[in-house]
């Protein structure tokens, strides 16, 4: 199984301002549990033992979290003096994964045990089809935030595809499995993961797995306030 993961935590969290003026988004709490702790606990249940976290905005608070919880989580911090983007942040930490497949995950999804089985199925297909990228998806109609648009479609199971316009019926949850070869030839600079995904799709090297549960995601301040009223994290 996969033993290493990176939690992407360098962003500015602009959509949940003014909270992120003083607190990085991953440390916002629901039921007194931070989004970051919830994410790490989910990964531990999956079998991950070693965690990378990239930091930039208010990064010292996340470093303090790592130090305070070093008896619970084995964390290595990757500081970004200048923010490196969704692709660059992962590329910057590539040596941490020892040339083995790893998980990249966002902490602003509310991760629950319901995602464990779909993630296991994703890993099976990722391995079976020798993929370079595997994305955990959710049906668009299962999103708590009804404003979210679809990202992908599955035409030939389990391969992901992007359709033109607002016709894609699957939303990316924020959890993906990556073969390091996907990013090895990329420069260590600021770049988005999106064009890298497009390359993988063109090469039929990207697979997807659809979870069937409700997708709770801290999209913005309004959604965060609504999620705080639900019994989602214990």
JSON list of C-alpha atoms in Angstrom, two decimals, residues 85-181:
[
{"chain": "A", "resi": 85, "resn": "UNK", "atom": "CA", "xyz": [1.19, 26.31, -7.12]},
{"chain": "A", "resi": 86, "resn": "UNK", "atom": "CA", "xyz": [-0.66, 23.00, -7.14]},
{"chain": "A", "resi": 87, "resn": "UNK", "atom": "CA", "xyz": [1.90, 21.32, -9.36]},
{"chain": "A", "resi": 88, "resn": "UNK", "atom": "CA", "xyz": [5.06, 23.07, -8.20]},
{"chain": "A", "resi": 89, "resn": "UNK", "atom": "CA", "xyz": [4.32, 22.41, -4.54]},
{"chain": "A", "resi": 90, "resn": "UNK", "atom": "CA", "xyz": [4.17, 18.66, -5.16]},
{"chain": "A", "resi": 91, "resn": "UNK", "atom": "CA", "xyz": [7.23, 18.74, -7.46]},
{"chain": "A", "resi": 92, "resn": "UNK", "atom": "CA", "xyz": [9.23, 20.55, -4.78]},
{"chain": "A", "resi": 93, "resn": "UNK", "atom": "CA", "xyz": [8.67, 17.64, -2.36]},
{"chain": "A", "resi": 94, "resn": "UNK", "atom": "CA", "xyz": [9.23, 14.85, -4.88]},
{"chain": "A", "resi": 95, "resn": "UNK", "atom": "CA", "xyz": [12.36, 13.47, -3.20]},
{"chain": "A", "resi": 96, "resn": "UNK", "atom": "CA", "xyz": [10.31, 12.69, -0.09]},
{"chain": "A", "resi": 97, "resn": "UNK", "atom": "CA", "xyz": [8.43, 9.91, -1.89]},
{"chain": "A", "resi": 98, "resn": "UNK", "atom": "CA", "xyz": [11.45, 7.71, -2.69]},
{"chain": "A", "resi": 99, "resn": "UNK", "atom": "CA", "xyz": [10.33, 7.09, -6.30]},
{"chain": "A", "resi": 100, "resn": "UNK", "atom": "CA", "xyz": [7.19, 5.30, -5.12]},
{"chain": "A", "resi": 101, "resn": "UNK", "atom": "CA", "xyz": [3.51, 6.19, -5.74]},
{"chain": "A", "resi": 102, "resn": "UNK", "atom": "CA", "xyz": [2.15, 8.62, -3.16]},
{"chain": "A", "resi": 103, "resn": "UNK", "atom": "CA", "xyz": [-1.01, 10.48, -2.24]},
{"chain": "A", "resi": 104, "resn": "UNK", "atom": "CA", "xyz": [-1.49, 14.22, -2.69]},
{"chain": "A", "resi": 105, "resn": "UNK", "atom": "CA", "xyz": [-4.46, 15.56, -0.77]},
{"chain": "A", "resi": 106, "resn": "UNK", "atom": "CA", "xyz": [-6.21, 18.84, 0.03]},
{"chain": "A", "resi": 107, "resn": "UNK", "atom": "CA", "xyz": [-7.27, 19.46, 3.61]},
{"chain": "A", "resi": 108, "resn": "UNK", "atom": "CA", "xyz": [-10.38, 21.50, 2.79]},
{"chain": "A", "resi": 109, "resn": "UNK", "atom": "CA", "xyz": [-12.46, 18.40, 2.04]},
{"chain": "A", "resi": 110, "resn": "UNK", "atom": "CA", "xyz": [-14.09, 16.80, 5.08]},
{"chain": "A", "resi": 111, "resn": "UNK", "atom": "CA", "xyz": [-12.52, 13.35, 4.85]},
{"chain": "A", "resi": 112, "resn": "UNK", "atom": "CA", "xyz": [-14.54, 10.51, 6.36]},
{"chain": "A", "resi": 113, "resn": "UNK", "atom": "CA", "xyz": [-14.27, 6.71, 6.51]},
{"chain": "A", "resi": 114, "resn": "UNK", "atom": "CA", "xyz": [-16.65, 6.56, 3.55]},
{"chain": "A", "resi": 115, "resn": "UNK", "atom": "CA", "xyz": [-13.74, 7.53, 1.29]},
{"chain": "A", "resi": 116, "resn": "UNK", "atom": "CA", "xyz": [-11.49, 4.66, 2.39]},
{"chain": "A", "resi": 117, "resn": "UNK", "atom": "CA", "xyz": [-12.99, 1.91, 0.22]},
{"chain": "A", "resi": 118, "resn": "UNK", "atom": "CA", "xyz": [-13.13, 4.07, -2.95]},
{"chain": "A", "resi": 119, "resn": "UNK", "atom": "CA", "xyz": [-9.52, 5.12, -2.37]},
{"chain": "A", "resi": 120, "resn": "UNK", "atom": "CA", "xyz": [-8.51, 1.46, -2.11]},
{"chain": "A", "resi": 121, "resn": "UNK", "atom": "CA", "xyz": [-10.33, 0.75, -5.39]},
{"chain": "A", "resi": 122, "resn": "UNK", "atom": "CA", "xyz": [-8.58, 3.71, -6.98]},
{"chain": "A", "resi": 123, "resn": "UNK", "atom": "CA", "xyz": [-5.20, 2.33, -5.96]},
{"chain": "A", "resi": 124, "resn": "UNK", "atom": "CA", "xyz": [-6.10, -1.08, -7.44]},
{"chain": "A", "resi": 125, "resn": "UNK", "atom": "CA", "xyz": [-6.94, 0.44, -10.83]},
{"chain": "A", "resi": 126, "resn": "UNK", "atom": "CA", "xyz": [-3.98, 2.83, -10.63]},
{"chain": "A", "resi": 127, "resn": "UNK", "atom": "CA", "xyz": [-1.74, -0.25, -10.32]},
{"chain": "A", "resi": 128, "resn": "UNK", "atom": "CA", "xyz": [-3.67, -2.47, -12.75]},
{"chain": "A", "resi": 129, "resn": "UNK", "atom": "CA", "xyz": [-3.57, 0.06, -15.60]},
{"chain": "A", "resi": 130, "resn": "UNK", "atom": "CA", "xyz": [-0.04, 1.33, -14.85]},
{"chain": "A", "resi": 131, "resn": "UNK", "atom": "CA", "xyz": [-1.39, 4.85, -14.44]},
{"chain": "A", "resi": 132, "resn": "UNK", "atom": "CA", "xyz": [0.63, 7.95, -13.61]},
{"chain": "A", "resi": 133, "resn": "UNK", "atom": "CA", "xyz": [-2.29, 9.72, -11.95]},
{"chain": "A", "resi": 134, "resn": "UNK", "atom": "CA", "xyz": [-5.43, 8.53, -10.18]},
{"chain": "A", "resi": 135, "resn": "UNK", "atom": "CA", "xyz": [-8.12, 10.92, -8.96]},
{"chain": "A", "resi": 136, "resn": "UNK", "atom": "CA", "xyz": [-10.79, 10.28, -6.36]},
{"chain": "A", "resi": 137, "resn": "UNK", "atom": "CA", "xyz": [-14.02, 11.74, -7.68]},
{"chain": "A", "resi": 138, "resn": "UNK", "atom": "CA", "xyz": [-17.55, 12.48, -6.47]},
{"chain": "A", "resi": 139, "resn": "UNK", "atom": "CA", "xyz": [-20.78, 12.81, -8.43]},
{"chain": "A", "resi": 140, "resn": "UNK", "atom": "CA", "xyz": [-21.69, 16.44, -9.04]},
{"chain": "A", "resi": 141, "resn": "UNK", "atom": "CA", "xyz": [-25.19, 15.91, -7.66]},
{"chain": "A", "resi": 142, "resn": "UNK", "atom": "CA", "xyz": [-23.67, 14.64, -4.39]},
{"chain": "A", "resi": 143, "resn": "UNK", "atom": "CA", "xyz": [-21.92, 17.92, -3.60]},
{"chain": "A", "resi": 144, "resn": "UNK", "atom": "CA", "xyz": [-23.16, 19.77, -0.51]},
{"chain": "A", "resi": 145, "resn": "UNK", "atom": "CA", "xyz": [-22.11, 22.98, -2.25]},
{"chain": "A", "resi": 146, "resn": "UNK", "atom": "CA", "xyz": [-24.48, 23.02, -5.23]},
{"chain": "A", "resi": 147, "resn": "UNK", "atom": "CA", "xyz": [-22.49, 25.77, -7.00]},
{"chain": "A", "resi": 148, "resn": "UNK", "atom": "CA", "xyz": [-19.51, 23.52, -7.76]},
{"chain": "A", "resi": 149, "resn": "UNK", "atom": "CA", "xyz": [-19.04, 22.58, -11.40]},
{"chain": "A", "resi": 150, "resn": "UNK", "atom": "CA", "xyz": [-17.84, 19.25, -12.73]},
{"chain": "A", "resi": 151, "resn": "UNK", "atom": "CA", "xyz": [-14.19, 18.63, -13.55]},
{"chain": "A", "resi": 152, "resn": "UNK", "atom": "CA", "xyz": [-14.12, 15.29, -15.36]},
{"chain": "A", "resi": 153, "resn": "UNK", "atom": "CA", "xyz": [-16.16, 12.56, -17.03]},
{"chain": "A", "resi": 154, "resn": "UNK", "atom": "CA", "xyz": [-15.55, 8.82, -17.26]},
{"chain": "A", "resi": 155, "resn": "UNK", "atom": "CA", "xyz": [-16.34, 7.58, -20.78]},
{"chain": "A", "resi": 156, "resn": "UNK", "atom": "CA", "xyz": [-14.31, 4.38, -20.77]},
{"chain": "A", "resi": 157, "resn": "UNK", "atom": "CA", "xyz": [-14.07, 3.09, -17.20]},
{"chain": "A", "resi": 158, "resn": "UNK", "atom": "CA", "xyz": [-11.81, 3.86, -15.34]},
{"chain": "A", "resi": 159, "resn": "UNK", "atom": "CA", "xyz": [-10.12, 6.49, -17.55]},
{"chain": "A", "resi": 160, "resn": "UNK", "atom": "CA", "xyz": [-10.86, 10.15, -16.95]},
{"chain": "A", "resi": 161, "resn": "UNK", "atom": "CA", "xyz": [-11.71, 12.61, -19.70]},
{"chain": "A", "resi": 162, "resn": "UNK", "atom": "CA", "xyz": [-12.56, 16.34, -19.86]},
{"chain": "A", "resi": 163, "resn": "UNK", "atom": "CA", "xyz": [-15.57, 17.40, -21.89]},
{"chain": "A", "resi": 164, "resn": "UNK", "atom": "CA", "xyz": [-15.98, 20.92, -23.25]},
{"chain": "A", "resi": 165, "resn": "UNK", "atom": "CA", "xyz": [-18.20, 23.39, -21.43]},
{"chain": "A", "resi": 166, "resn": "UNK", "atom": "CA", "xyz": [-20.17, 22.74, -18.27]},
{"chain": "A", "resi": 167, "resn": "UNK", "atom": "CA", "xyz": [-20.95, 19.11, -19.11]},
{"chain": "A", "resi": 168, "resn": "UNK", "atom": "CA", "xyz": [-18.60, 17.16, -16.83]},
{"chain": "A", "resi": 169, "resn": "UNK", "atom": "CA", "xyz": [-20.47, 15.25, -14.13]},
{"chain": "A", "resi": 170, "resn": "UNK", "atom": "CA", "xyz": [-17.64, 14.42, -11.73]},
{"chain": "A", "resi": 171, "resn": "UNK", "atom": "CA", "xyz": [-15.95, 16.69, -9.17]},
{"chain": "A", "resi": 172, "resn": "UNK", "atom": "CA", "xyz": [-12.37, 16.14, -8.02]},
{"chain": "A", "resi": 173, "resn": "UNK", "atom": "CA", "xyz": [-12.40, 15.58, -4.25]},
{"chain": "A", "resi": 174, "resn": "UNK", "atom": "CA", "xyz": [-8.85, 16.82, -3.71]},
{"chain": "A", "resi": 175, "resn": "UNK", "atom": "CA", "xyz": [-7.29, 13.36, -3.24]},
{"chain": "A", "resi": 176, "resn": "UNK", "atom": "CA", "xyz": [-5.05, 11.86, -5.90]},
{"chain": "A", "resi": 177, "resn": "UNK", "atom": "CA", "xyz": [-2.49, 9.10, -6.29]},
{"chain": "A", "resi": 178, "resn": "UNK", "atom": "CA", "xyz": [0.63, 10.09, -8.22]},
{"chain": "A", "resi": 179, "resn": "UNK", "atom": "CA", "xyz": [3.45, 8.16, -9.81]},
{"chain": "A", "resi": 180, "resn": "UNK", "atom": "CA", "xyz": [6.56, 10.37, -9.37]},
{"chain": "A", "resi": 181, "resn": "UNK", "atom": "CA", "xyz": [7.31, 9.97, -13.08]}
]
